[in-house]
Amino acid sequence: MVSQHGILYAVHLITNQFGNLVAKVCECLLRNGALTLQAIVRRTELSPAKVRNCLLVLIQHNCAQAFILEESVSGEDAGEPGKALTQYIALFVNILHRVRFSKFMDVVSKELGGSCGELFRGLLEHGRLTVKQIVDRAGANAKESTNTVQEDLGKLVMAHYVECCPAPEPLVPPPDADTKKRAKSSKVMVEPLTLEQRVMAVAMPSAMRRFSFVPNADQVADDQQNVNQPPSKDVGEKRKLHDLESDTALEEEVECNWRANFEELLRRLRHKTCVDTIKVRFDDAAATVLSAMLEASRAEEDKVKTANSVPLSLNTIYEEVVKNEKNHSMTFDHVRTCLEELSCPPTFVKTDDESYSIDFTKITEAAQSEEIESIVLKRFGETAYKIFRLLFRAGCLMETDKIADKIFAEKKETSKTLFKMWQDGYLLMEKLVVGGTTTGPSYGGSSYLLWKVNKRLLRETVLDEMFHAALNLNLRLAHEIDQNKEVLNLPPDKREGPDKQKFDRLRNVRLLIHSSLMKLDDAIMLFHDF
Amino acid sequence: MSRLQSPSALKRKRPDSNSQGMTDQESVVYKLIHEKENMGIWVRDIKRSSNLQDTIVNKSIKTLLDKGMIKEVINVQNKTRKTYLAAEFEPSPELTGGAWYDDGNLDVDFINAVKKLCSQKIKQLKVATVESVMDSVKASGAFKADLKKNHFEEIFGALVLDNEVMEVESNGMGEFAGIKVGKVCYKAIGKRRVGAAAAAAAAAEPRIGAMASIPCGVCPRISSCTPDGVISPGTCVYYQKWLDF
């Protein structure tokens, strides 16, 4: 379930990029879960045509997904008995990705070069494109040849940065069948998937089809189609299937829209965060070794929230390290020493029979607790910082006096700080009454206050605050721009004296807020996506 | 019969007094206090156990204090409770708070001095155990107080919470060579930089997280803040200060 400020933030992002109408439909889906078209119309009080258009925009930009539930529909939207109705669900995660496009561009451009980056930018801007649209766009912008464009697209697909779009209206089976199947194959308790996860799991094409791009297949299909009918005038209009005596796979290839694969991009950003965390805690050499391990095990990683990387031998890690010219001077022993240090508690790298694997969970948790500790220190002070670290590590209830003793603080100050942190949702509190009669502690008993950090609830609280802060940064920027719009409208040569000062200040404000937003988004990914 | 009688003989014997010069009530109160030895007793507990009237208990305590037979001590667990000890006993650590308290108050200067010295020793030793630091500190003679192993364990716990040192377990290899496998050790926290980079890192401010570096992250009113409310990003004074270049 998305938190209150998560919804507000997502709606703000959609409003900024697509306008109020689309945002209204998006908000309706985020607040109510999956809905049919009629239900959205009823709740938003917009016309069916407007709602349909808004949904098309959201789907085009991967912010919503249509689906059909296999079980029979009942309730307010029941039509004919057993008739399946198309429902729509907002994809909150993908909405958040819209502020990360510059980070995604950075990843792709660094690895695959400028021309791939430019092609990728088009996919981000337009949401999803067919091969023809990609080629047409590249031809118009940079005069790239079809072969070059197809080659670049092939590279992007091979690197898994681009994927074939999901099915438009998949049939989603009931949750029981799916959960039982997963529980049988796994020996641990399986957390039920959310509806969004179930829909996307079914909608996604198979791994082979998802990353299978055949250059020039589209061109061939186009030529065959042109024999039968005139070419389509509108870019983006879906082709209709004809009775062509062609291969089914080829027909499917023609139908395929391509889009950015956010999963792979998120995985790369997660790797970057892990390397940065290790660099801060250890040194550049340890970060280099970790980076090499990530590169060597990249192909085997299939989920963003993988707990551990595949085990690698010391030789494999060393070979990967020295592949990079900058690391040629690093010796085998130095690599081994770094691994030994990373293997010490809190054990960011696990060792097992002379093989090493990265513990992503430990690294992520270390980065998360560092972020929370930073908030606690700044917001509540040094005493609170020590209290928080004590309770976080203890993982159990602790009495006020004991806390005061452990942190060497006066009991009064400790009590005051504990209450402040509790009021803001950073601690849980329980009251324990010992002795006395049934009429109360005043008849001889004592009451004690016990405190605890609930890590799961705390992460949710902090994440909601981060969404709130991200929304506030955006709103403040809009406010600053609004307050200074006259200065912005002045031509540059007319900006003098106080106007120039205002303009310069606004430029600095924009820079500061944008960089803060990017940094805050890294923290949001840490708590929400990694 | 001698007409000369000793002055004491002429004095009428006071009713309810004993050979120590205490009245029976005072004797009851003193006995209750004495029984508790170095743990002391709260005045309300004296009143409850003695079944004497409050005024009599208070008067008895005053008399015993004047005679120097009992003393009042501060109970660090509850400073508002008047606690009494028989004069011959020293208050227990539970009453005084132990080595870290002076006259009922936390001796912050002493604690910080011990922490600083222990931190320095850990940095010198690179990997330190409680015993190694304790021996080093005692050998230096820096402190008069007789600090035991548990005192150093408390100090090390505090240094971990300050994020100055980290607790690790010896694996018997490398930097842990010579330390038993599984033994709890401590290492100073800080990146292994050398030269100018080390100096720069030492002088630098601790890393501030993304959320803590913006006004909302540290705002005490964030729960009351709404886009169009009295407290909002547009009206926020913290934002005003933050953007006041």
GROMACS .gro file of N, CA and C in nm, chain B residues 112-175:
model
  192
  642ASN      N    1   3.398   1.167   3.030
  642ASN     CA    2   3.456   1.209   2.901
  642ASN      C    3   3.607   1.189   2.899
  643ALA      N    4   3.670   1.213   3.014
  643ALA     CA    5   3.815   1.193   3.023
  643ALA      C    6   3.851   1.047   3.002
  644VAL      N    7   3.775   0.957   3.066
  644VAL     CA    8   3.800   0.814   3.050
  644VAL      C    9   3.774   0.770   2.906
  645LYS      N   10   3.666   0.822   2.848
  645LYS     CA   11   3.633   0.787   2.709
  645LYS      C   12   3.743   0.830   2.615
  646LYS      N   13   3.793   0.952   2.635
  646LYS     CA   14   3.895   1.006   2.546
  646LYS      C   15   4.022   0.921   2.554
  647LEU      N   16   4.060   0.886   2.677
  647LEU     CA   17   4.183   0.807   2.692
  647LEU      C   18   4.166   0.669   2.630
  648CYS      N   19   4.053   0.606   2.654
  648CYS     CA   20   4.028   0.472   2.596
  648CYS      C   21   4.029   0.479   2.443
  649SER      N   22   3.969   0.583   2.389
  649SER     CA   23   3.964   0.599   2.243
  649SER      C   24   4.104   0.611   2.186
  650GLN      N   25   4.188   0.689   2.255
  650GLN     CA   26   4.327   0.706   2.210
  650GLN      C   27   4.401   0.574   2.213
  651LYS      N   28   4.380   0.498   2.322
  651LYS     CA   29   4.448   0.368   2.336
  651LYS      C   30   4.405   0.274   2.224
  652ILE      N   31   4.276   0.275   2.191
  652ILE     CA   32   4.226   0.185   2.085
  652ILE      C   33   4.291   0.222   1.952
  653LYS      N   34   4.303   0.354   1.927
  653LYS     CA   35   4.365   0.399   1.801
  653LYS      C   36   4.511   0.355   1.796
  654GLN      N   37   4.580   0.366   1.910
  654GLN     CA   38   4.723   0.326   1.914
  654GLN      C   39   4.738   0.177   1.888
  655LEU      N   40   4.650   0.098   1.952
  655LEU     CA   41   4.661  -0.048   1.942
  655LEU      C   42   4.606  -0.103   1.811
  656LYS      N   43   4.536  -0.023   1.736
  656LYS     CA   44   4.469  -0.062   1.610
  656LYS      C   45   4.354  -0.160   1.637
  657VAL      N   46   4.382  -0.275   1.699
  657VAL     CA   47   4.278  -0.368   1.739
  657VAL      C   48   4.299  -0.392   1.889
  658ALA      N   49   4.198  -0.359   1.969
  658ALA     CA   50   4.213  -0.363   2.115
  658ALA      C   51   4.107  -0.449   2.180
  659THR      N   52   4.144  -0.513   2.291
  659THR     CA   53   4.046  -0.581   2.374
  659THR      C   54   4.024  -0.496   2.498
  660VAL      N   55   3.920  -0.526   2.575
  660VAL     CA   56   3.892  -0.451   2.697
  660VAL      C   57   4.011  -0.462   2.793
  661GLU      N   58   4.065  -0.585   2.803
  661GLU     CA   59   4.175  -0.609   2.897
  661GLU      C   60   4.299  -0.529   2.861
  662SER      N   61   4.330  -0.525   2.731
  662SER     CA   62   4.454  -0.457   2.689
  662SER      C   63   4.444  -0.306   2.719
  663VAL      N   64   4.329  -0.249   2.694
  663VAL     CA   65   4.312  -0.105   2.719
  663VAL      C   66   4.310  -0.079   2.871
  664MET      N   67   4.243  -0.166   2.944
  664MET     CA   68   4.234  -0.149   3.090
  664MET      C   69   4.374  -0.150   3.153
  665ASP      N   70   4.455  -0.248   3.110
  665ASP     CA   71   4.592  -0.257   3.164
  665ASP      C   72   4.672  -0.132   3.130
  666SER      N   73   4.654  -0.086   3.007
  666SER     CA   74   4.729   0.033   2.961
  666SER      C   75   4.688   0.157   3.040
  667VAL      N   76   4.558   0.172   3.062
  667VAL     CA   77   4.507   0.291   3.133
  667VAL      C   78   4.552   0.287   3.280
  668LYS      N   79   4.545   0.169   3.340
  668LYS     CA   80   4.584   0.158   3.481
  668LYS      C   81   4.733   0.182   3.497
  669ALA      N   82   4.810   0.132   3.400
  669ALA     CA   83   4.956   0.150   3.407
  669ALA      C   84   4.993   0.298   3.395
  670SER      N   85   4.910   0.373   3.322
  670SER     CA   86   4.941   0.515   3.302
  670SER      C   87   4.914   0.595   3.429
  671GLY      N   88   4.831   0.539   3.519
  671GLY     CA   89   4.798   0.610   3.644
  671GLY      C   90   4.721   0.738   3.622
  672ALA      N   91   4.646   0.744   3.514
  672ALA     CA   92   4.576   0.868   3.481
  672ALA      C   93   4.462   0.900   3.577
  673PHE      N   94   4.402   0.793   3.634
  673PHE     CA   95   4.285   0.815   3.719
  673PHE      C   96   4.305   0.753   3.855
  674LYS      N   97   4.259   0.828   3.958
  674LYS     CA   98   4.272   0.776   4.094
  674LYS      C   99   4.167   0.668   4.119
  675ALA      N  100   4.049   0.687   4.061
  675ALA     CA  101   3.939   0.596   4.088
  675ALA      C  102   3.978   0.454   4.047
  676ASP      N  103   3.929   0.359   4.127
  676ASP     CA  104   3.960   0.219   4.100
  676ASP      C  105   3.856   0.165   4.001
  677LEU      N  106   3.891   0.172   3.873
  677LEU     CA  107   3.797   0.127   3.770
  677LEU      C  108   3.817  -0.020   3.744
  678LYS      N  109   3.703  -0.093   3.742
  678LYS     CA  110   3.708  -0.238   3.718
  678LYS      C  111   3.680  -0.267   3.570
  679LYS      N  112   3.686  -0.395   3.535
  679LYS     CA  113   3.665  -0.436   3.396
  679LYS      C  114   3.526  -0.395   3.348
  680ASN      N  115   3.424  -0.409   3.437
  680ASN     CA  116   3.289  -0.376   3.392
  680ASN      C  117   3.275  -0.226   3.360
  681HIS      N  118   3.356  -0.143   3.432
  681HIS     CA  119   3.353   0.002   3.403
  681HIS      C  120   3.404   0.028   3.263
  682PHE      N  121   3.514  -0.042   3.226
  682PHE     CA  122   3.570  -0.023   3.092
  682PHE      C  123   3.474  -0.077   2.985
  683GLU      N  124   3.406  -0.186   3.017
  683GLU     CA  125   3.307  -0.239   2.922
  683GLU      C  126   3.197  -0.137   2.897
  684GLU      N  127   3.156  -0.068   3.004
  684GLU     CA  128   3.052   0.036   2.988
  684GLU      C  129   3.104   0.151   2.901
  685ILE      N  130   3.229   0.187   2.922
  685ILE     CA  131   3.288   0.296   2.844
  685ILE      C  132   3.298   0.257   2.697
  686PHE      N  133   3.340   0.134   2.671
  686PHE     CA  134   3.353   0.088   2.533
  686PHE      C  135   3.215   0.085   2.466
  687GLY      N  136   3.115   0.043   2.543
  687GLY     CA  137   2.977   0.044   2.490
  687GLY      C  138   2.937   0.185   2.448
  688ALA      N  139   2.974   0.283   2.531
  688ALA     CA  140   2.940   0.422   2.500
  688ALA      C  141   3.014   0.471   2.377
  689LEU      N  142   3.141   0.428   2.361
  689LEU     CA  143   3.219   0.469   2.243
  689LEU      C  144   3.159   0.409   2.115
  690VAL      N  145   3.105   0.289   2.125
  690VAL     CA  146   3.038   0.228   2.009
  690VAL      C  147   2.914   0.311   1.974
  691LEU      N  148   2.840   0.351   2.076
  691LEU     CA  149   2.720   0.431   2.049
  691LEU      C  150   2.754   0.570   1.994
  692ASP      N  151   2.872   0.620   2.031
  692ASP     CA  152   2.917   0.749   1.976
  692ASP      C  153   2.967   0.734   1.833
  693ASN      N  154   2.975   0.608   1.786
  693ASN     CA  155   3.027   0.579   1.652
  693ASN      C  156   3.174   0.616   1.639
  694GLU      N  157   3.248   0.607   1.752
  694GLU     CA  158   3.392   0.632   1.747
  694GLU      C  159   3.470   0.503   1.728
  695VAL      N  160   3.415   0.393   1.781
  695VAL     CA  161   3.480   0.263   1.765
  695VAL      C  162   3.374   0.163   1.720
  696MET      N  163   3.422   0.053   1.662
  696MET     CA  164   3.328  -0.054   1.627
  696MET      C  165   3.370  -0.183   1.694
  697GLU      N  166   3.267  -0.262   1.728
  697GLU     CA  167   3.290  -0.390   1.795
  697GLU      C  168   3.302  -0.498   1.688
  698VAL      N  169   3.409  -0.576   1.695
  698VAL     CA  170   3.429  -0.683   1.598
  698VAL      C  171   3.467  -0.811   1.673
  699GLU      N  172   3.468  -0.920   1.598
  699GLU     CA  173   3.507  -1.048   1.657
  699GLU      C  174   3.637  -1.094   1.593
  700SER      N  175   3.727  -1.141   1.674
  700SER     CA  176   3.856  -1.185   1.620
  700SER      C  177   3.840  -1.313   1.538
  701ASN      N  178   3.906  -1.316   1.422
  701ASN     CA  179   3.909  -1.440   1.346
  701ASN      C  180   4.048  -1.504   1.354
  702GLY      N  181   4.133  -1.448   1.441
  702GLY     CA  182   4.266  -1.505   1.466
  702GLY      C  183   4.366  -1.479   1.356
  703MET      N  184   4.323  -1.410   1.248
  703MET     CA  185   4.416  -1.393   1.134
  703MET      C  186   4.441  -1.245   1.109
  704GLY      N  187   4.548  -1.217   1.035
  704GLY     CA  188   4.577  -1.080   0.995
  704GLY      C  189   4.594  -0.988   1.114
  705GLU      N  190   4.516  -0.882   1.119
  705GLU     CA  191   4.528  -0.785   1.228
  705GLU      C  192   4.482  -0.845   1.362
   0.00000   0.00000   0.00000
